[in-house]
XYZ file of C-alpha atoms in Angstrom:
749
model
C -0.006 0.006 -0.028
C 1.519 3.330 -1.026
C 1.396 6.160 1.681
C 2.174 9.918 1.281
C 3.978 11.314 4.315
C 3.232 14.623 5.935
C 6.884 15.752 5.191
C 6.310 16.218 1.395
C 8.308 13.027 0.482
C 7.768 10.778 -2.542
C 5.413 7.838 -2.308
C 6.967 5.297 -0.030
C 6.141 1.637 0.496
C 4.919 0.538 4.179
C 6.646 -2.514 5.384
C 5.229 -5.169 7.606
C 6.132 -5.689 11.178
C 8.573 -8.424 10.343
C 10.817 -6.003 8.427
C 11.218 -3.606 11.247
C 14.435 -5.376 12.445
C 16.439 -3.661 9.542
C 16.067 -1.022 6.902
C 18.309 -1.294 3.851
C 18.920 1.773 1.723
C 21.202 1.466 -1.448
C 22.276 2.967 -4.646
C 25.145 2.302 -7.053
C 27.708 3.669 -4.654
C 26.829 1.844 -1.541
C 24.426 0.163 0.766
C 23.407 1.342 4.255
C 21.538 -0.851 6.756
C 19.651 0.842 9.720
C 18.007 -0.833 12.745
C 15.139 1.466 13.464
C 14.872 0.586 17.078
C 18.393 1.461 17.969
C 19.740 3.408 15.072
C 22.548 0.872 14.604
C 24.210 1.777 11.305
C 26.161 -0.622 8.915
C 27.575 0.631 5.621
C 28.906 -1.326 2.713
C 30.504 0.595 -0.149
C 30.373 -0.880 -3.517
C 33.289 -3.345 -3.818
C 34.105 -3.118 -0.245
C 33.346 -4.864 3.127
C 30.579 -4.165 5.525
C 31.373 -1.770 8.495
C 29.473 -1.196 11.650
C 29.373 2.502 12.270
C 27.193 2.366 15.279
C 26.100 -0.467 17.546
C 22.993 1.473 18.340
C 21.628 3.044 21.471
C 19.183 1.504 23.826
C 16.073 0.275 21.910
C 13.108 2.406 21.428
C 9.544 1.324 20.670
C 9.166 1.749 16.785
C 5.958 2.644 15.004
C 4.989 4.034 11.598
C 7.998 2.608 9.657
C 7.827 3.095 5.938
C 10.530 2.601 3.327
C 11.531 2.765 -0.253
C 14.896 1.973 -1.922
C 16.433 5.381 -0.910
C 14.512 6.510 1.991
C 12.587 5.567 5.147
C 10.811 7.181 8.048
C 9.699 5.786 11.509
C 8.804 7.002 15.017
C 10.222 6.236 18.433
C 8.205 6.003 21.513
C 4.763 6.522 20.157
C 5.702 9.676 18.261
C 7.833 11.364 20.724
C 10.701 11.254 18.210
C 10.451 11.064 14.383
C 13.253 9.923 12.072
C 13.688 10.381 8.439
C 16.563 8.651 6.501
C 17.576 9.388 2.897
C 20.459 8.049 0.750
C 21.386 10.561 -1.994
C 24.490 9.571 -3.889
C 27.452 9.457 -1.477
C 25.386 11.031 1.491
C 23.166 9.379 4.006
C 21.044 11.986 5.711
C 19.492 11.096 9.117
C 17.052 13.758 10.585
C 15.525 13.440 14.053
C 12.707 15.653 15.250
C 11.441 15.734 18.783
C 7.944 16.425 20.263
C 9.307 17.322 23.732
C 12.576 17.861 25.713
C 15.028 15.099 26.646
C 18.347 13.716 25.910
C 18.734 11.314 22.951
C 21.550 8.908 22.478
C 22.186 8.858 18.702
C 25.385 6.850 17.836
C 27.522 4.388 19.511
C 30.535 3.943 17.373
C 32.895 0.950 18.284
C 36.599 1.225 18.160
C 36.614 -1.227 15.184
C 35.074 1.693 13.094
C 38.061 3.718 13.493
C 39.642 1.922 10.551
C 43.290 3.076 10.110
C 42.750 6.348 11.946
C 40.205 8.879 13.246
C 40.044 12.377 11.638
C 39.062 14.778 14.313
C 38.935 18.597 14.108
C 40.537 19.470 17.423
C 41.409 22.990 16.506
C 43.035 22.824 13.056
C 42.716 18.989 12.847
C 44.160 15.844 14.286
C 44.989 12.466 12.786
C 44.533 9.876 15.411
C 46.168 6.448 14.284
C 44.299 3.314 15.262
C 46.094 1.617 18.144
C 47.698 4.839 19.290
C 48.380 4.608 23.076
C 49.156 8.341 23.159
C 45.748 9.333 22.078
C 44.014 6.434 23.783
C 45.362 7.688 27.058
C 44.604 11.311 26.402
C 41.422 11.724 24.531
C 38.949 10.158 26.946
C 40.159 12.247 29.978
C 40.405 15.356 27.709
C 36.870 14.914 26.485
C 35.505 14.431 30.035
C 31.653 13.929 29.822
C 31.806 14.683 26.183
C 33.102 17.325 23.711
C 30.700 20.011 22.953
C 30.444 20.002 19.118
C 30.188 23.661 18.606
C 32.925 24.682 21.203
C 35.382 21.801 21.463
C 35.434 20.866 17.680
C 36.391 23.623 15.133
C 34.209 21.831 12.665
C 31.000 19.741 13.613
C 32.388 16.538 11.952
C 34.716 13.658 12.285
C 35.779 10.945 9.969
C 37.323 7.408 9.561
C 40.133 6.438 7.435
C 39.830 3.137 5.845
C 42.611 3.330 3.305
C 40.890 3.022 -0.123
C 37.789 4.729 1.304
C 36.787 7.044 4.023
C 33.527 7.849 5.901
C 32.771 11.150 7.515
C 30.029 12.146 9.865
C 28.840 15.920 9.620
C 26.545 17.284 12.215
C 24.429 19.906 10.396
C 23.082 21.211 13.667
C 26.264 21.647 15.677
C 24.466 22.727 18.926
C 23.478 20.871 22.095
C 25.581 17.819 21.158
C 28.072 15.766 23.208
C 30.686 13.510 21.620
C 32.244 11.346 24.294
C 35.321 9.012 24.011
C 36.321 5.771 25.669
C 39.171 3.402 25.367
C 37.912 0.112 23.934
C 40.662 -2.494 23.433
C 43.406 -0.889 21.531
C 41.238 1.805 20.021
C 38.777 4.442 20.765
C 35.059 4.169 20.797
C 32.716 7.286 20.843
C 29.076 8.190 21.530
C 27.170 11.004 20.235
C 24.048 12.449 22.237
C 21.826 15.383 21.663
C 19.808 17.443 24.120
C 16.420 18.679 23.227
C 14.998 21.366 25.612
C 12.165 23.884 25.382
C 14.251 26.379 23.490
C 15.509 24.066 20.658
C 13.054 21.168 20.340
C 11.647 22.716 17.181
C 15.066 22.486 15.624
C 15.884 18.972 14.077
C 19.118 17.134 14.341
C 20.591 16.050 11.135
C 23.519 13.753 10.767
C 25.134 13.427 7.287
C 27.273 10.333 6.582
C 29.505 10.921 3.599
C 31.230 8.245 1.554
C 34.596 9.352 -0.002
C 37.769 7.887 -1.325
C 41.133 8.004 0.203
C 41.056 11.737 0.778
C 41.385 12.729 4.568
C 39.962 16.071 3.780
C 36.794 14.812 2.204
C 34.522 15.378 5.063
C 35.698 18.912 5.448
C 35.307 19.751 1.866
C 31.862 18.230 1.906
C 31.030 20.598 4.889
C 32.391 23.575 2.865
C 30.001 22.640 0.087
C 27.202 22.371 2.422
C 27.941 25.761 3.956
C 28.149 27.340 0.480
C 24.924 25.783 -0.567
C 23.102 27.108 2.585
C 24.559 30.615 1.981
C 26.635 30.428 5.134
C 29.984 30.828 3.447
C 31.987 34.189 2.869
C 35.133 34.183 0.929
C 38.007 36.367 1.845
C 37.766 38.200 -1.522
C 34.119 39.090 -0.703
C 35.089 40.267 2.718
C 37.813 42.416 1.007
C 35.161 43.920 -1.257
C 32.895 44.647 1.719
C 35.607 45.882 4.114
C 38.569 47.088 2.006
C 41.008 47.226 5.021
C 40.726 43.390 5.168
C 43.222 43.316 2.174
C 45.884 44.238 4.654
C 45.595 40.845 6.217
C 47.045 39.281 2.988
C 50.618 38.684 3.641
C 50.632 40.027 7.112
C 52.426 38.487 10.084
C 50.705 38.868 13.495
C 52.165 40.460 16.569
C 50.996 41.659 19.952
C 52.701 44.694 21.255
C 53.306 44.801 25.054
C 53.927 47.927 27.092
C 50.858 50.033 26.506
C 51.045 52.620 29.218
C 51.947 56.274 28.723
C 55.571 56.065 29.704
C 58.441 53.689 29.109
C 61.811 53.606 30.898
C 63.455 55.079 27.586
C 61.235 58.105 27.941
C 63.005 59.213 31.021
C 66.154 61.286 30.412
C 66.738 62.630 33.881
C 65.981 60.242 36.660
C 66.985 62.350 39.651
C 64.898 65.228 38.162
C 61.797 62.971 37.805
C 62.276 61.781 41.378
C 62.418 65.309 42.537
C 59.360 66.470 40.649
C 57.418 63.238 41.933
C 58.232 64.309 45.468
C 57.204 67.977 44.843
C 54.108 69.907 45.403
C 52.660 70.034 41.897
C 49.035 68.987 41.915
C 49.532 66.019 39.632
C 52.550 64.732 41.609
C 50.246 64.924 44.789
C 47.423 63.028 43.106
C 49.758 60.353 41.807
C 51.464 59.671 45.234
C 47.878 59.156 46.559
C 47.546 56.069 44.294
C 51.069 54.603 45.014
C 51.285 51.333 46.796
C 53.551 50.835 49.784
C 56.560 49.728 47.715
C 56.299 52.677 45.390
C 55.998 55.122 48.167
C 58.998 53.549 50.001
C 61.031 53.560 46.889
C 60.250 57.247 46.175
C 61.074 58.188 49.743
C 64.356 56.252 49.990
C 65.939 56.576 46.542
C 69.040 58.647 46.113
C 70.439 60.567 43.158
C 71.425 57.228 41.679
C 68.502 54.776 41.153
C 69.287 51.115 40.399
C 67.297 49.349 37.623
C 64.897 47.864 40.101
C 64.034 51.159 41.852
C 63.392 52.845 38.403
C 61.071 50.005 37.347
C 59.210 50.183 40.643
C 58.861 54.019 40.267
C 57.838 53.950 36.601
C 55.368 51.104 37.115
C 53.943 53.126 40.074
C 53.541 56.229 37.987
C 51.887 54.411 35.068
C 49.463 52.658 37.388
C 48.603 55.877 39.032
C 48.103 57.607 35.905
C 45.770 54.865 34.739
C 43.805 55.054 38.003
C 43.372 58.851 37.512
C 42.311 58.352 33.876
C 39.734 55.619 34.810
C 38.303 57.724 37.478
C 37.214 60.081 34.855
C 34.809 57.677 33.095
C 34.495 54.185 34.782
C 31.704 53.805 37.044
C 28.270 52.240 37.551
C 27.288 53.859 34.207
C 30.600 54.129 32.223
C 30.790 57.543 30.407
C 31.747 55.959 27.124
C 31.524 59.031 25.046
C 33.824 60.863 27.369
C 36.318 58.084 28.022
C 39.206 59.461 25.874
C 39.295 62.998 27.464
C 40.923 62.030 30.799
C 43.713 60.272 28.889
C 44.364 63.398 26.634
C 44.326 65.619 29.623
C 46.780 63.487 31.669
C 49.271 63.371 28.810
C 49.304 67.111 28.728
C 49.473 67.330 32.592
C 52.463 64.964 32.618
C 54.270 66.937 29.938
C 53.675 70.175 31.953
C 54.585 68.726 35.377
C 57.416 66.306 34.437
C 58.332 67.332 31.019
C 61.964 68.533 31.705
C 62.811 65.210 33.104
C 61.287 63.354 30.038
C 62.247 62.938 26.439
C 61.124 66.171 24.576
C 58.919 64.638 21.785
C 55.978 63.450 23.836
C 54.398 61.995 20.657
C 57.131 59.331 20.748
C 56.493 58.255 24.382
C 55.506 54.714 25.042
C 56.810 51.183 25.175
C 55.685 48.319 22.851
C 52.934 50.459 21.560
C 54.597 53.598 20.416
C 55.820 55.560 17.336
C 59.317 54.195 18.248
C 58.099 50.631 17.693
C 56.249 51.440 14.336
C 59.442 53.189 13.119
C 61.520 50.173 13.938
C 59.204 47.822 12.212
C 59.110 49.928 9.144
C 63.027 50.338 8.997
C 63.158 46.521 9.308
C 61.334 46.242 5.993
C 58.170 44.835 7.331
C 55.386 46.007 4.946
C 52.427 44.038 6.055
C 51.659 43.518 9.848
C 48.633 42.937 12.099
C 49.544 44.556 15.445
C 47.352 43.975 18.412
C 47.352 45.232 22.050
C 46.269 43.353 25.175
C 43.347 45.696 25.594
C 42.019 48.952 23.979
C 43.230 51.188 26.857
C 46.651 51.313 25.268
C 45.142 52.991 22.311
C 43.694 55.747 24.576
C 47.152 56.358 25.918
C 48.881 56.124 22.576
C 46.521 57.212 19.788
C 49.470 58.808 17.874
C 51.188 55.281 17.745
C 47.967 53.765 16.325
C 47.648 56.519 13.754
C 51.378 55.893 12.757
C 50.744 52.255 12.410
C 47.690 52.778 10.089
C 49.778 55.273 8.048
C 52.510 52.652 7.673
C 50.020 50.304 6.126
C 49.706 47.996 9.213
C 46.396 46.708 10.737
C 46.323 48.105 14.277
C 43.953 45.848 16.250
C 41.969 46.581 19.186
C 41.474 43.697 21.799
C 37.914 43.796 23.094
C 35.337 41.673 24.762
C 31.782 41.534 25.825
C 31.299 37.899 26.862
C 31.704 38.417 30.673
C 30.228 41.372 32.520
C 31.485 42.151 36.051
C 29.740 44.159 38.837
C 31.141 47.712 39.006
C 34.109 47.853 41.268
C 35.267 44.337 40.847
C 38.500 43.521 39.004
C 38.818 46.948 37.446
C 41.981 45.852 35.663
C 39.892 43.499 33.653
C 38.645 46.464 31.697
C 36.709 44.832 28.914
C 34.561 43.208 31.413
C 33.518 46.578 32.887
C 30.280 47.062 31.067
C 28.238 48.984 33.785
C 25.532 48.168 36.260
C 22.873 47.695 33.847
C 24.722 45.248 31.580
C 25.739 43.241 34.707
C 22.281 43.150 36.121
C 20.230 42.618 32.874
C 22.481 40.764 30.284
C 23.603 37.772 32.287
C 22.726 34.344 30.881
C 20.058 32.402 33.017
C 20.459 28.635 33.090
C 17.449 26.398 33.090
C 17.568 25.980 36.855
C 17.203 29.785 37.185
C 20.702 30.486 38.285
C 22.917 32.914 36.540
C 25.790 31.498 34.466
C 29.010 32.524 36.211
C 31.376 34.247 33.780
C 35.202 33.561 32.884
C 37.104 32.238 35.808
C 33.757 32.290 37.808
C 33.665 36.084 37.866
C 30.576 38.075 36.962
C 28.159 36.552 34.409
C 28.339 35.428 30.794
C 26.246 37.722 28.752
C 23.750 37.332 26.085
C 25.266 39.081 22.970
C 21.983 40.556 21.919
C 21.573 42.276 25.226
C 25.276 43.306 25.341
C 25.209 44.726 21.755
C 24.200 48.275 22.960
C 27.243 48.489 25.046
C 29.328 47.127 22.179
C 27.978 49.755 19.812
C 28.539 52.610 22.417
C 32.130 51.617 23.383
C 33.257 50.833 19.974
C 32.149 54.123 18.576
C 33.841 55.929 21.369
C 37.103 54.137 20.850
C 36.927 54.446 16.997
C 36.430 58.185 17.459
C 39.235 58.637 19.907
C 41.855 56.197 18.582
C 41.072 55.039 14.964
C 41.968 51.401 15.124
C 41.514 49.784 11.738
C 40.847 46.160 12.894
C 39.082 44.808 15.803
C 39.520 41.630 17.852
C 36.287 40.492 19.766
C 37.547 37.790 22.209
C 35.617 34.693 22.681
C 32.795 35.392 20.304
C 34.011 32.830 17.755
C 35.050 30.075 20.134
C 31.718 28.313 19.650
C 31.117 28.503 23.393
C 27.205 29.128 23.459
C 24.631 28.783 26.019
C 20.941 28.229 26.357
C 19.620 31.499 28.018
C 16.429 30.988 29.878
C 16.023 34.637 30.935
C 12.269 35.487 31.037
C 11.271 37.532 28.137
C 14.665 36.763 26.347
C 14.708 33.005 25.772
C 17.636 32.255 23.514
C 18.788 28.794 22.509
C 22.365 27.871 21.635
C 21.890 28.314 17.822
C 20.231 31.795 18.320
C 23.061 32.865 20.658
C 25.673 31.750 18.077
C 23.749 33.866 15.607
C 23.868 36.737 18.043
C 27.748 36.512 18.338
C 28.068 36.477 14.579
C 25.644 39.466 14.252
C 27.773 41.523 16.664
C 31.054 40.742 14.863
C 29.361 41.456 11.462
C 28.037 44.753 12.885
C 31.502 46.015 13.853
C 32.892 44.925 10.341
C 30.145 46.744 8.558
C 29.952 49.736 10.893
C 33.632 50.720 10.546
C 34.452 48.898 7.354
C 37.371 46.935 8.877
C 38.406 43.288 9.495
C 37.014 41.706 12.623
C 38.808 38.689 14.341
C 38.170 36.609 17.382
C 39.482 33.606 19.349
C 39.595 30.276 17.654
C 37.095 30.796 14.770
C 35.067 27.671 15.247
C 32.649 26.983 12.316
C 29.561 27.326 14.468
C 30.385 31.049 15.177
C 32.562 32.016 12.349
C 30.536 34.338 10.123
C 31.554 38.042 10.288
C 35.230 37.392 11.059
C 38.202 37.669 8.736
C 40.882 36.251 11.138
C 41.153 34.202 14.142
C 43.822 33.517 16.844
C 43.988 30.014 18.281
C 43.079 27.626 15.528
C 46.653 26.353 14.713
C 47.623 25.772 18.199
C 44.839 26.079 20.789
C 45.033 26.486 24.686
C 46.627 23.373 25.857
C 47.425 21.733 29.162
C 45.014 23.926 31.067
C 44.976 22.948 34.748
C 48.356 21.028 34.530
C 50.334 22.348 37.529
C 53.623 21.882 35.751
C 52.587 24.510 33.208
C 50.382 26.729 35.341
C 51.434 26.730 38.991
C 54.738 24.838 39.639
C 57.401 27.487 39.291
C 60.301 24.935 39.718
C 58.964 22.909 36.832
C 61.056 23.556 33.480
C 57.704 23.512 31.790
C 56.286 26.382 33.847
C 54.861 28.912 31.319
C 55.636 31.874 33.494
C 53.803 34.555 35.481
C 51.349 37.085 34.013
C 53.859 39.819 35.074
C 55.517 42.234 34.347
C 52.705 44.057 32.484
C 54.967 45.244 29.844
C 56.503 41.919 29.146
C 54.545 39.128 30.818
C 56.579 35.914 31.406
C 53.799 33.701 30.174
C 54.095 35.256 26.684
C 57.824 35.878 26.537
C 59.593 33.123 28.681
C 60.803 30.462 26.275
C 60.336 26.844 27.687
C 60.214 23.262 26.471
C 56.647 21.910 25.993
C 55.917 18.998 28.285
C 54.751 15.692 26.744
C 52.226 14.595 25.842
C 51.252 17.953 24.749
C 54.332 18.520 22.549
C 53.393 15.466 20.433
C 49.584 15.978 20.565
C 49.672 19.474 19.322
C 52.862 19.817 17.353
C 54.099 16.355 15.983
C 53.486 16.401 12.229
C 52.153 12.865 12.050
C 49.167 13.826 14.056
C 48.372 17.121 12.258
C 45.707 17.501 9.600
C 44.539 20.643 7.852
C 40.865 19.890 8.235
C 39.841 23.584 9.144
C 42.012 24.987 6.328
C 40.151 22.723 3.973
C 36.986 24.532 4.868
C 38.270 28.073 5.707
C 41.401 28.753 3.808
C 40.419 31.565 1.443
C 37.860 32.711 3.969
C 39.481 33.229 7.475
C 43.121 33.781 8.304
C 44.191 31.830 11.292
C 47.182 31.860 13.766
C 48.201 30.078 17.054
C 46.569 31.044 20.219
C 48.170 34.099 21.649
C 49.528 32.123 24.559
C 51.865 30.259 22.293
C 53.714 32.490 19.808
C 56.300 31.196 17.448
C 59.248 31.494 20.004
C 57.299 30.184 23.068
C 58.376 26.408 22.960
C 61.861 25.581 22.333
C 61.244 21.997 21.414
C 58.477 22.781 18.917
C 59.854 25.793 17.002
C 60.703 23.795 13.699
C 57.379 21.752 13.584
C 55.381 24.931 14.218
C 57.090 26.902 11.686
C 56.989 24.261 8.981
C 53.184 23.723 9.764
C 52.440 27.436 9.271
C 54.315 27.397 5.912
C 52.615 24.177 4.808
C 49.041 25.334 5.594
C 49.871 28.986 4.472
C 48.962 30.621 7.767
C 50.666 33.530 9.405
C 53.405 33.441 12.099
C 52.555 34.964 15.504
C 54.999 36.885 17.732
C 55.041 38.904 20.952
C 56.999 42.157 21.025
C 57.922 44.517 23.821
C 60.358 47.504 23.920
C 62.994 45.355 25.518
C 62.735 42.410 23.142
C 62.140 44.113 19.838
C 65.792 44.239 18.752
C 66.339 40.543 19.645
C 63.101 39.287 18.156
C 63.036 41.275 14.901
C 65.319 38.954 12.974
C 62.915 36.059 13.525
C 59.983 38.206 12.507
C 61.778 39.437 9.473
C 62.767 35.906 8.339
C 59.146 34.686 8.979
C 57.878 37.565 6.927
C 60.259 36.869 3.928
C 58.973 33.164 3.888
C 55.309 33.836 4.482
C 54.404 37.177 2.815
C 55.041 36.172 -0.938
C 53.120 32.981 -0.657
C 50.241 34.378 1.189
C 49.902 37.225 -1.339
C 49.310 34.536 -3.879
C 47.363 31.940 -1.848
C 45.387 33.977 0.694
C 42.168 33.816 -1.335
C 42.768 30.248 -2.637
C 40.965 27.144 -1.263
C 43.196 24.491 0.048
C 41.979 21.557 -1.969
C 44.369 18.673 -1.335
C 46.639 17.132 1.342
C 48.761 14.073 1.194
C 51.282 12.222 3.232
C 54.079 11.260 0.950
C 55.891 8.776 3.169
C 54.871 6.094 5.641
C 56.150 8.113 8.514
C 53.950 11.078 7.655
C 56.935 13.367 7.902
C 56.790 14.413 4.115
C 53.523 16.214 3.582
C 52.040 18.160 0.677
C 49.225 20.727 0.404
C 47.583 21.843 -2.858
C 45.644 25.003 -3.593
C 42.859 25.763 -6.034
C 45.310 27.836 -8.415
C 47.494 24.815 -8.700
C 50.134 25.776 -6.234
C 51.864 23.060 -4.148
C 53.746 23.140 -0.940
C 55.849 20.237 0.151
C 57.262 20.069 3.705
C 59.972 17.819 5.022
C 59.473 17.719 8.820
C 62.317 15.175 9.327
C 65.703 16.008 10.420
C 67.311 14.264 7.551
C 67.237 15.178 3.816
C 64.620 13.464 1.539
C 64.008 13.241 -2.196
C 60.584 13.626 -3.739
C 59.728 13.745 -7.409
C 63.402 14.128 -8.300
C 63.840 17.099 -5.968
C 65.935 17.100 -2.796
C 64.463 18.656 0.254
C 66.826 19.540 2.980
C 66.031 18.696 6.646
C 63.189 20.650 8.080
C 62.430 22.531 4.909
C 59.623 23.392 2.517
C 59.491 23.327 -1.273
C 57.051 26.072 -2.471
C 55.791 25.692 -6.009
C 53.538 28.657 -6.515
C 51.518 28.423 -9.741
C 53.170 30.538 -12.414
C 56.255 31.242 -10.379
C 59.624 29.671 -9.843
C 59.911 27.148 -6.929
C 61.407 28.350 -3.692
C 63.139 26.410 -1.026
C 62.492 27.532 2.619
C 64.607 26.180 5.464
C 63.855 26.332 9.210
C 67.580 26.799 9.778
C 67.515 30.139 7.936
C 64.882 31.251 10.522
C 66.293 29.791 13.748
C 64.702 30.877 17.019
C 66.541 32.038 20.052
């Protein structure tokens, strides 16, 4: 008997009860068998063996099963859940709708389904070989109760390498899913579940299983096709047309500038005179002394005509901190005076020049440390034509607008670091300036959990905010900063991490998907309003629209909570203190990276350009700012080679004191990266291959025909008649002569 379904499907054939044990869908490419009660899944490609992709969840009562050769529908639990399955070419699409809230177990993939290896987008992408003890020991603990597929995966997908073929799961709804891992024999098993709640139960869950050949990027490429077909994909070329300043990302290395106060030690030309004036009766000196801490007061009182280096640092830090306190008092409060925030900084600069000018360098426009005209001049003199230069927060721009202006004039992107994801109560942690959004934002914009409690913000401080509620603050503050400083790029921290929440605030119910849209709308608003490139942390696919660059995709935050990295100062792996403010150890101290993190995140045999297969030619990505190119002494070469191979920018931290010693590495990185990126930045990465069994010889291919071949090994190799030296890359840009790049030519400190 033929039956037409409510979903607008073709005529399907109802099956008798005896057939409910299994549904077979097939076409010329493959067969897929489904068990409706458990959603057990078995696939059999044409000419290949049968593979169990899911053992199935706990059985449900099945009703209403109907099937044809390429499609089927059925219900679970008397209509509480409704499944649709359709086989279209190389895609099996499984869609689940719910009539009410509840958690649903979707897949239970056994370790045997890993094949030769698991393709998992942890940040840029990981290749996890079957039987790897390293990953079997790490991944279940790292995943905890499960990976959030919008936050913990850069792309909502994973795949299995079977050699001649590969299979790839895509989650077309990336929200409210948990992907958990467990050790099973010598491999890794995984489970996938989805939470329906009152905010999202109208949104179906769709799993797409894609059959491909021996291409490890096939799942990512299929996802890019889907994004494009859905109108969710923006190319970098389109972003450049919409926001022309975005063109300055092409060929630009990225660097953070530290030392963003008014004065640097080099700005003092007469220390005894400065001490005398600080001790004097001038109104500014009196006010500054009122802000000094005990050590600064004692140093000022006890220092003689000759100050040692430590005493000078204490005094200058105290002066800068006092000036900052004075400036903030002019605008920061329960209702921050955004429109007036720049005025106190301008006035204090003039006051300092009047009260202390004879003790300081005469050209006040060149005052400053890492963020200063001196730094911009040095970068230009070093021949660096394209750079993205960021600051740790936008207050540096209020102290040094002339430095920002000089950077823009030099052709650089000057980036404001900003954030609206956490709102603090007024008066709490005032040094965490971006979270100072005022009393109203703190009271009204916090996310409410399903239990009625507010969601604690970053590091359990304040509340995480709903982006739609925080957008008015974003608009007011960015307008004030643009008017006063003139940044030509913006970095909105955390908005592109994929970390989203269900907000049950009465009158503002917002599901995870809508919150992700809210983040993207805020980022797009900044890009459109000021016609500049916007960046964010990570750049996860679920929250990536509106950004042109992202920091954290190549190497993400690692070892969080490991005491050897975070707390044990005697450990050789200790990353360092968040001090001093003008050159924090955690960014500048070079250390070896502890195992297993060194192999998990840097070893070439475990890295895979999954994210680049989707977003190269759309979003420019770098390491997380915690781990610049010089941070890890035992990962320098692998990191640099991977950047060259994937055609992504290097990342550096610079301060006034380190500029001279770090410039050679930055110059060398620029010479290697800029010409290739100028050709490939807008090109899709279309191919990747391992060229030897050890996975140390790798090649990427781009849409214009360019090829990049990297030898990660410490011994020379030969490929296609070409000798590659140890730790080198052969660049073969389309239409240009080949170039050989050697890590040894860009040796780190």
